[in-house]
Amino acid sequence: MSNTFESNTILNKLPKHLKQFIKPQNYKDYSAIDQAVWRYVMRKNVDFLKTVAHESYLQGLKQTGISINHIPNMYGMNRILKEIGWAAVAVDGFIPPNAFMEFQAYNVLVIASDIRQLEHIEYTPAPDIIHEGAGHAPIIANPEYAEYLRRFGEIGSKAISSAKDYELYEAVRHLSIIKEAPNSSEEEIASAELKVEELQQNMGKPSEMALIRNLHWWTVEYGLTGTIENPKIYGAGLLSSIGESAWCMTDAVKKLPYTIDAAYKDFDITKPQPQLYVTPDFAHLSLVLEEFANTMALRCGGLSGIKKLIDSKALGTIEMSTGLQISGVFTHVIENNGNPIYVQTSGETALAYREKELVGHDINAHKSGFGSPIGKLKGINLAIEDMSPRDLAAYHIYEERITTLEFEGGITVSGKIITGKRNLRGKIILISFTDCTVTHGKTVLFKPEWGIYDMAIGKEVVSAFSGPADLNSFNLITHVPSTKTIHVKKSNSRLDLEELYQQVRDYREGKNRSISRTKVLEQLIEKHPNDWLLPVELYELACISNETKLSEAILEHLEHLKQHRPEVGKLIDDGIGIIEKGAIIK
């Protein structure tokens, strides 16, 4: 198995921490059964979706190089996707939400390269190449929608998660994996479902990531567009589900106008959705996204933004009004009258300005955390950042001076000023002290023996977001999924069945016309009497060749199958129906 992937100009721009999620597609690992599953779903979907999908869908299939008859080779897809400024990569199932969104921000589709089992042909909770390749890829050929997707990734990747979000992500990933694994027991699945259900019921106040993930679900995954009375499908989850795409068009599914209220409507990934949201057009999606972004700590900052980062227990960043950015794991904030007056990180912390790390202020300089006052000096209306050099000198904020700075809220900083750093506009953004003591009332926040004290300058926190300001400040190559997609060793019976599928595929593609389809049918009935998809494929070939006797034998077998396996009856009928009405897409 290869451990490399084919890159291109778009993928070359990805930061290293995203590349750690990419895996090779290993196209040769797809069996003839996998190819038949893809072909069946695509033929049925296109036959139905041509009347109910957004007009960009069918055109997008052609523009993005998605074949009806073959699982797409995504690095062949990339040669076509680059014409619309996008690329695709293979990943192993669900990846962390922030990473998923960040890929979108770089115009990259993440595609779970595994394909659903034949037994789960109508729907799988696990992301697979049918969902990603046939669902997401075609619609990005629409420029307005593609920009919405990119912008969503840009904003969504900055959304702050809660500690429980990470736990839920791992539980959902585990559930999706074992539900799709062929050897999972009912007890294992029930236990995993219970775990997800318990977590969902005890999430507490939803985080920014939880809310924006809802918006993603009700648009990118399960969105409808047009009017309530006559909606069209554009969501990838619907475009790739041969069961739900038809069901969602019925009155059984409630249709609601798409607004920001959708952010507060949770979803269950394991069940069909009881309601869906309809956007009048793709431009409206962007309006709602910006409306939501205005509520995020990314744009609001303040005490609430700091508290969101503390609750996340993960790497995040705050930005001061001077533009100075502090990145680390935030653990404590002191507040006064609803405003933050001191903030503290724990462990490795880095300082940056405009997403570029400040020289001398990397994680080695701040190994044990970073703390700083926020706000104005007591009794002085002019903020430090707005002081001229003359003002700074007047208040003893000057190199080599011993000074005491008392901030509103009671933070006091006393020590000898070493130096300061200014931004490009000349505003001072950082002051360094030696022999420094920092207190809040009787609480000592920094002692002289701890070394140099670096004090961030800013009268307020204007932004707070997930992740570091400068991606190069931290080692982000740390992703180790708790569970990996399960691939079991194939039985001899399964290998024999795959060989029969391969023979039929080779015959259809003209690679071997000497194969006896009658003999294949006989072997199938004898050794694999419960398989339904290969007889449907054989029936198509018999119809094309006008072989009445073989067609009748196949139909007789399929009727027998429907009686003994009623759960596949509709799948058989739908497959025959597409063949008989001439919907043979080449």
XYZ file of C-alpha atoms in Angstrom, residues 68-411:
344
model
C -21.457 7.224 -13.840
C -19.769 3.884 -14.486
C -16.521 4.138 -12.514
C -15.546 5.184 -9.013
C -13.658 8.435 -9.577
C -9.900 8.452 -9.314
C -9.620 11.699 -7.383
C -6.178 12.530 -8.636
C -7.574 12.243 -12.126
C -10.456 14.395 -10.872
C -7.910 16.972 -9.746
C -6.790 17.606 -13.289
C -10.350 18.721 -14.022
C -11.109 20.367 -10.656
C -8.125 22.694 -11.012
C -9.974 24.426 -13.857
C -12.485 25.710 -11.303
C -9.796 26.362 -8.698
C -10.424 23.330 -6.479
C -8.756 20.045 -5.581
C -9.627 16.819 -3.748
C -7.838 14.602 -1.250
C -8.580 11.223 0.293
C -9.015 10.893 4.068
C -9.991 8.112 6.467
C -13.633 8.732 7.379
C -14.538 11.624 9.661
C -11.782 14.094 10.472
C -11.974 16.799 13.198
C -14.513 19.516 12.284
C -12.005 22.383 12.378
C -9.687 20.512 10.007
C -12.578 19.623 7.680
C -13.582 23.283 7.471
C -10.003 24.481 7.039
C -9.570 22.230 3.997
C -12.594 23.985 2.465
C -10.971 27.351 3.167
C -8.112 26.228 0.913
C -10.549 25.150 -1.855
C -9.931 21.467 -1.133
C -12.645 18.805 -0.884
C -11.942 16.031 1.599
C -13.197 12.718 0.278
C -13.542 9.629 2.427
C -12.183 7.188 -0.114
C -13.839 4.039 1.239
C -17.146 3.027 -0.309
C -20.236 1.743 1.446
C -20.960 -1.968 1.587
C -23.494 -3.462 -0.800
C -25.599 -4.156 2.300
C -25.745 -0.384 3.019
C -26.230 0.735 -0.562
C -29.063 3.187 0.166
C -27.502 4.979 3.133
C -24.470 4.843 5.381
C -23.691 7.041 8.408
C -20.025 6.849 7.497
C -18.687 9.352 4.947
C -17.786 7.513 1.762
C -16.742 8.285 -1.787
C -20.330 8.179 -3.048
C -21.334 10.863 -0.564
C -18.235 12.992 -1.033
C -17.475 12.456 -4.708
C -20.986 12.264 -6.144
C -22.533 14.614 -3.592
C -20.136 17.462 -2.834
C -18.005 17.655 -5.964
C -20.630 18.361 -8.680
C -22.197 21.374 -6.958
C -18.898 23.234 -6.530
C -18.916 23.725 -10.289
C -21.390 26.517 -9.469
C -19.108 29.530 -8.728
C -21.455 31.183 -6.228
C -21.885 27.986 -4.240
C -18.149 27.227 -4.405
C -17.377 30.620 -2.867
C -19.951 29.974 -0.124
C -18.241 26.663 0.636
C -14.798 28.289 0.761
C -16.016 31.142 2.940
C -17.814 28.693 5.231
C -14.537 26.843 5.706
C -12.670 30.055 6.387
C -15.105 31.112 9.114
C -15.909 27.629 10.421
C -12.273 26.706 10.979
C -12.067 29.570 13.513
C -15.157 28.415 15.445
C -14.431 27.498 19.056
C -15.367 23.982 20.172
C -16.120 22.766 23.668
C -14.304 19.886 25.335
C -17.498 17.843 24.904
C -17.484 18.522 21.154
C -14.206 16.654 20.824
C -15.634 13.738 22.802
C -18.755 13.662 20.615
C -16.655 13.771 17.440
C -14.724 10.664 18.529
C -17.968 8.867 19.490
C -19.659 9.662 16.153
C -16.550 8.613 14.244
C -16.459 5.307 16.128
C -20.169 4.684 15.506
C -19.879 5.393 11.788
C -16.921 3.008 11.500
C -18.461 0.030 13.264
C -21.829 0.512 11.528
C -20.091 0.199 8.183
C -17.752 -2.633 9.263
C -19.070 -6.012 8.064
C -18.183 -7.910 11.245
C -19.660 -5.583 13.886
C -22.068 -7.194 16.326
C -25.476 -5.745 17.177
C -24.252 -5.294 20.760
C -21.254 -3.219 19.621
C -23.427 -1.010 17.452
C -26.057 -0.571 20.183
C -23.377 0.377 22.698
C -21.854 2.943 20.315
C -25.290 4.400 19.519
C -26.035 4.720 23.223
C -22.735 6.522 23.775
C -23.533 9.068 21.053
C -27.081 9.528 22.355
C -25.893 10.085 25.938
C -23.338 12.659 24.813
C -25.849 14.478 22.608
C -28.272 14.777 25.508
C -25.627 16.173 27.859
C -23.738 18.672 25.721
C -24.794 21.714 27.725
C -24.848 25.111 26.011
C -23.919 24.589 22.359
C -20.476 25.800 21.316
C -19.764 27.897 18.245
C -18.592 24.783 16.442
C -21.799 22.933 17.338
C -23.897 25.802 15.989
C -21.968 26.344 12.769
C -21.874 22.568 12.241
C -25.679 22.686 12.298
C -25.626 25.363 9.596
C -23.250 23.177 7.579
C -25.556 20.184 7.954
C -28.735 22.019 6.913
C -27.049 23.596 3.872
C -23.974 21.806 2.535
C -25.206 18.345 3.547
C -29.015 18.495 3.525
C -29.939 21.752 1.826
C -32.788 22.491 -0.542
C -33.075 25.578 -2.749
C -35.914 27.323 -4.558
C -39.351 27.650 -3.016
C -41.076 25.778 -0.195
C -43.627 24.503 -2.723
C -41.091 23.459 -5.365
C -37.650 22.903 -3.847
C -34.583 21.503 -5.586
C -31.824 19.439 -3.960
C -28.266 20.739 -3.595
C -27.112 19.155 -0.285
C -24.534 16.392 -0.715
C -26.200 14.072 1.798
C -29.374 14.092 -0.276
C -27.628 13.958 -3.648
C -25.774 10.810 -2.592
C -28.614 8.948 -0.838
C -30.866 7.020 -3.203
C -33.401 6.562 -0.422
C -33.474 9.986 1.192
C -33.325 12.014 -2.029
C -36.737 10.623 -2.985
C -38.211 10.708 0.523
C -37.224 14.338 1.126
C -39.385 15.429 -1.797
C -42.546 14.065 -0.153
C -44.855 15.867 2.268
C -43.535 13.595 5.035
C -40.533 15.924 5.324
C -41.373 19.412 6.576
C -39.842 22.251 4.523
C -38.806 25.441 6.363
C -37.345 28.742 5.118
C -33.598 28.836 5.769
C -32.608 31.393 8.413
C -30.019 31.679 11.165
C -32.468 29.752 13.368
C -31.181 26.588 11.660
C -28.024 26.944 13.765
C -30.070 25.935 16.802
C -31.674 22.866 15.194
C -29.717 19.704 16.017
C -29.564 16.666 13.756
C -29.174 12.917 14.123
C -26.658 11.537 11.656
C -27.994 7.987 12.008
C -31.587 8.747 10.915
C -33.415 10.383 7.998
C -34.125 14.051 8.668
C -37.735 14.962 9.612
C -37.393 18.539 8.340
C -35.227 20.402 5.857
C -34.471 24.053 5.124
C -34.994 25.785 1.796
C -32.842 28.718 0.694
C -34.194 30.913 -2.120
C -30.746 30.984 -3.762
C -27.061 30.453 -2.972
C -26.501 34.163 -2.258
C -28.883 33.855 0.710
C -26.617 31.164 2.187
C -23.767 33.642 2.353
C -25.971 36.280 3.999
C -26.942 33.878 6.793
C -23.313 32.779 7.194
C -22.178 36.374 7.689
C -25.057 36.961 10.111
C -23.856 34.001 12.168
C -20.205 35.057 11.943
C -21.184 38.380 13.538
C -22.164 36.433 16.681
C -18.853 34.551 16.919
C -15.973 35.378 19.245
C -13.935 35.774 16.066
C -15.673 39.120 15.592
C -16.923 39.900 19.094
C -13.932 39.019 21.287
C -14.478 40.240 24.852
C -14.944 38.298 28.056
C -17.304 35.795 26.440
C -14.727 34.959 23.773
C -12.045 34.284 26.376
C -14.438 32.091 28.357
C -15.253 30.078 25.228
C -11.541 29.387 24.763
C -11.176 28.373 28.419
C -14.132 25.973 28.078
C -12.621 24.448 24.936
C -9.457 23.370 26.816
C -7.736 23.527 23.454
C -5.292 25.729 21.596
C -6.808 29.096 20.741
C -5.961 32.741 20.139
C -7.084 36.123 21.408
C -6.314 39.337 19.575
C -5.847 42.616 21.412
C -6.991 45.989 20.098
C -3.371 46.683 19.125
C -3.316 43.636 16.858
C -1.108 41.620 19.216
C -2.197 37.964 19.206
C -1.711 35.542 22.106
C -1.948 31.833 21.213
C -2.065 29.041 23.776
C -4.416 27.057 26.002
C -6.339 29.639 28.017
C -7.032 28.590 31.584
C -7.982 31.673 33.612
C -9.497 35.129 33.263
C -10.039 37.808 35.906
C -13.030 40.008 35.228
C -14.383 43.269 36.546
C -17.803 44.718 35.749
C -18.238 42.263 32.877
C -14.885 43.030 31.287
C -11.711 40.941 31.241
C -8.865 42.624 33.144
C -6.299 39.792 33.152
C -5.909 36.674 31.027
C -3.694 33.631 31.569
C -2.600 30.686 29.471
C -1.008 27.461 30.664
C 1.868 25.731 28.919
C 3.407 26.647 25.577
C 2.296 30.058 24.341
C 3.356 32.202 21.375
C 2.835 35.853 20.518
C 2.143 37.116 17.018
C 1.122 40.189 15.071
C -1.037 39.833 11.967
C -0.647 36.035 11.998
C 3.166 36.292 12.060
C 5.043 35.209 15.171
C 6.944 37.949 16.999
C 10.684 37.400 17.000
C 11.760 36.251 20.463
C 8.256 35.268 21.552
C 7.862 31.677 20.400
C 6.798 28.738 22.571
C 10.325 28.364 23.929
C 10.195 31.908 25.310
C 6.826 31.210 26.963
C 7.046 27.517 27.894
C 5.068 27.844 31.111
C 2.278 30.088 29.941
C 1.614 33.788 29.536
C -0.409 36.286 31.551
C -1.215 39.917 30.903
C -3.522 42.727 32.024
C -6.176 44.049 29.640
C -7.604 47.554 29.644
C -6.687 51.115 30.519
C -4.634 52.537 33.355
C -6.606 53.725 36.347
C -7.487 57.411 36.276
C -6.039 57.936 32.803
C -8.470 58.263 29.931
C -5.786 57.713 27.296
C -4.982 54.027 26.644
C -1.312 53.016 26.534
C -1.637 52.005 22.887
C -2.835 55.512 21.999
C -0.056 57.348 23.840
C 2.546 59.318 21.949
C 6.229 58.977 22.945
C 5.820 62.146 25.016
C 2.735 60.701 26.783
C 4.590 57.471 27.534
C 7.485 59.393 29.057
C 5.092 61.493 31.152
C 3.619 58.333 32.703
C 7.084 56.801 33.263
C 6.565 54.173 30.573
C 10.104 54.459 29.321
C 13.137 52.187 28.909
C 15.295 51.737 32.030
C 12.640 53.358 34.235
C 11.246 51.651 37.332
C 7.517 52.164 37.212
C 4.226 51.004 38.696
C 1.224 50.710 36.406
C -2.182 50.372 38.049
C -4.944 49.235 35.712
C -8.685 49.690 36.007
C -10.005 46.682 37.898
C -7.063 46.440 40.282
C -4.237 44.800 38.334
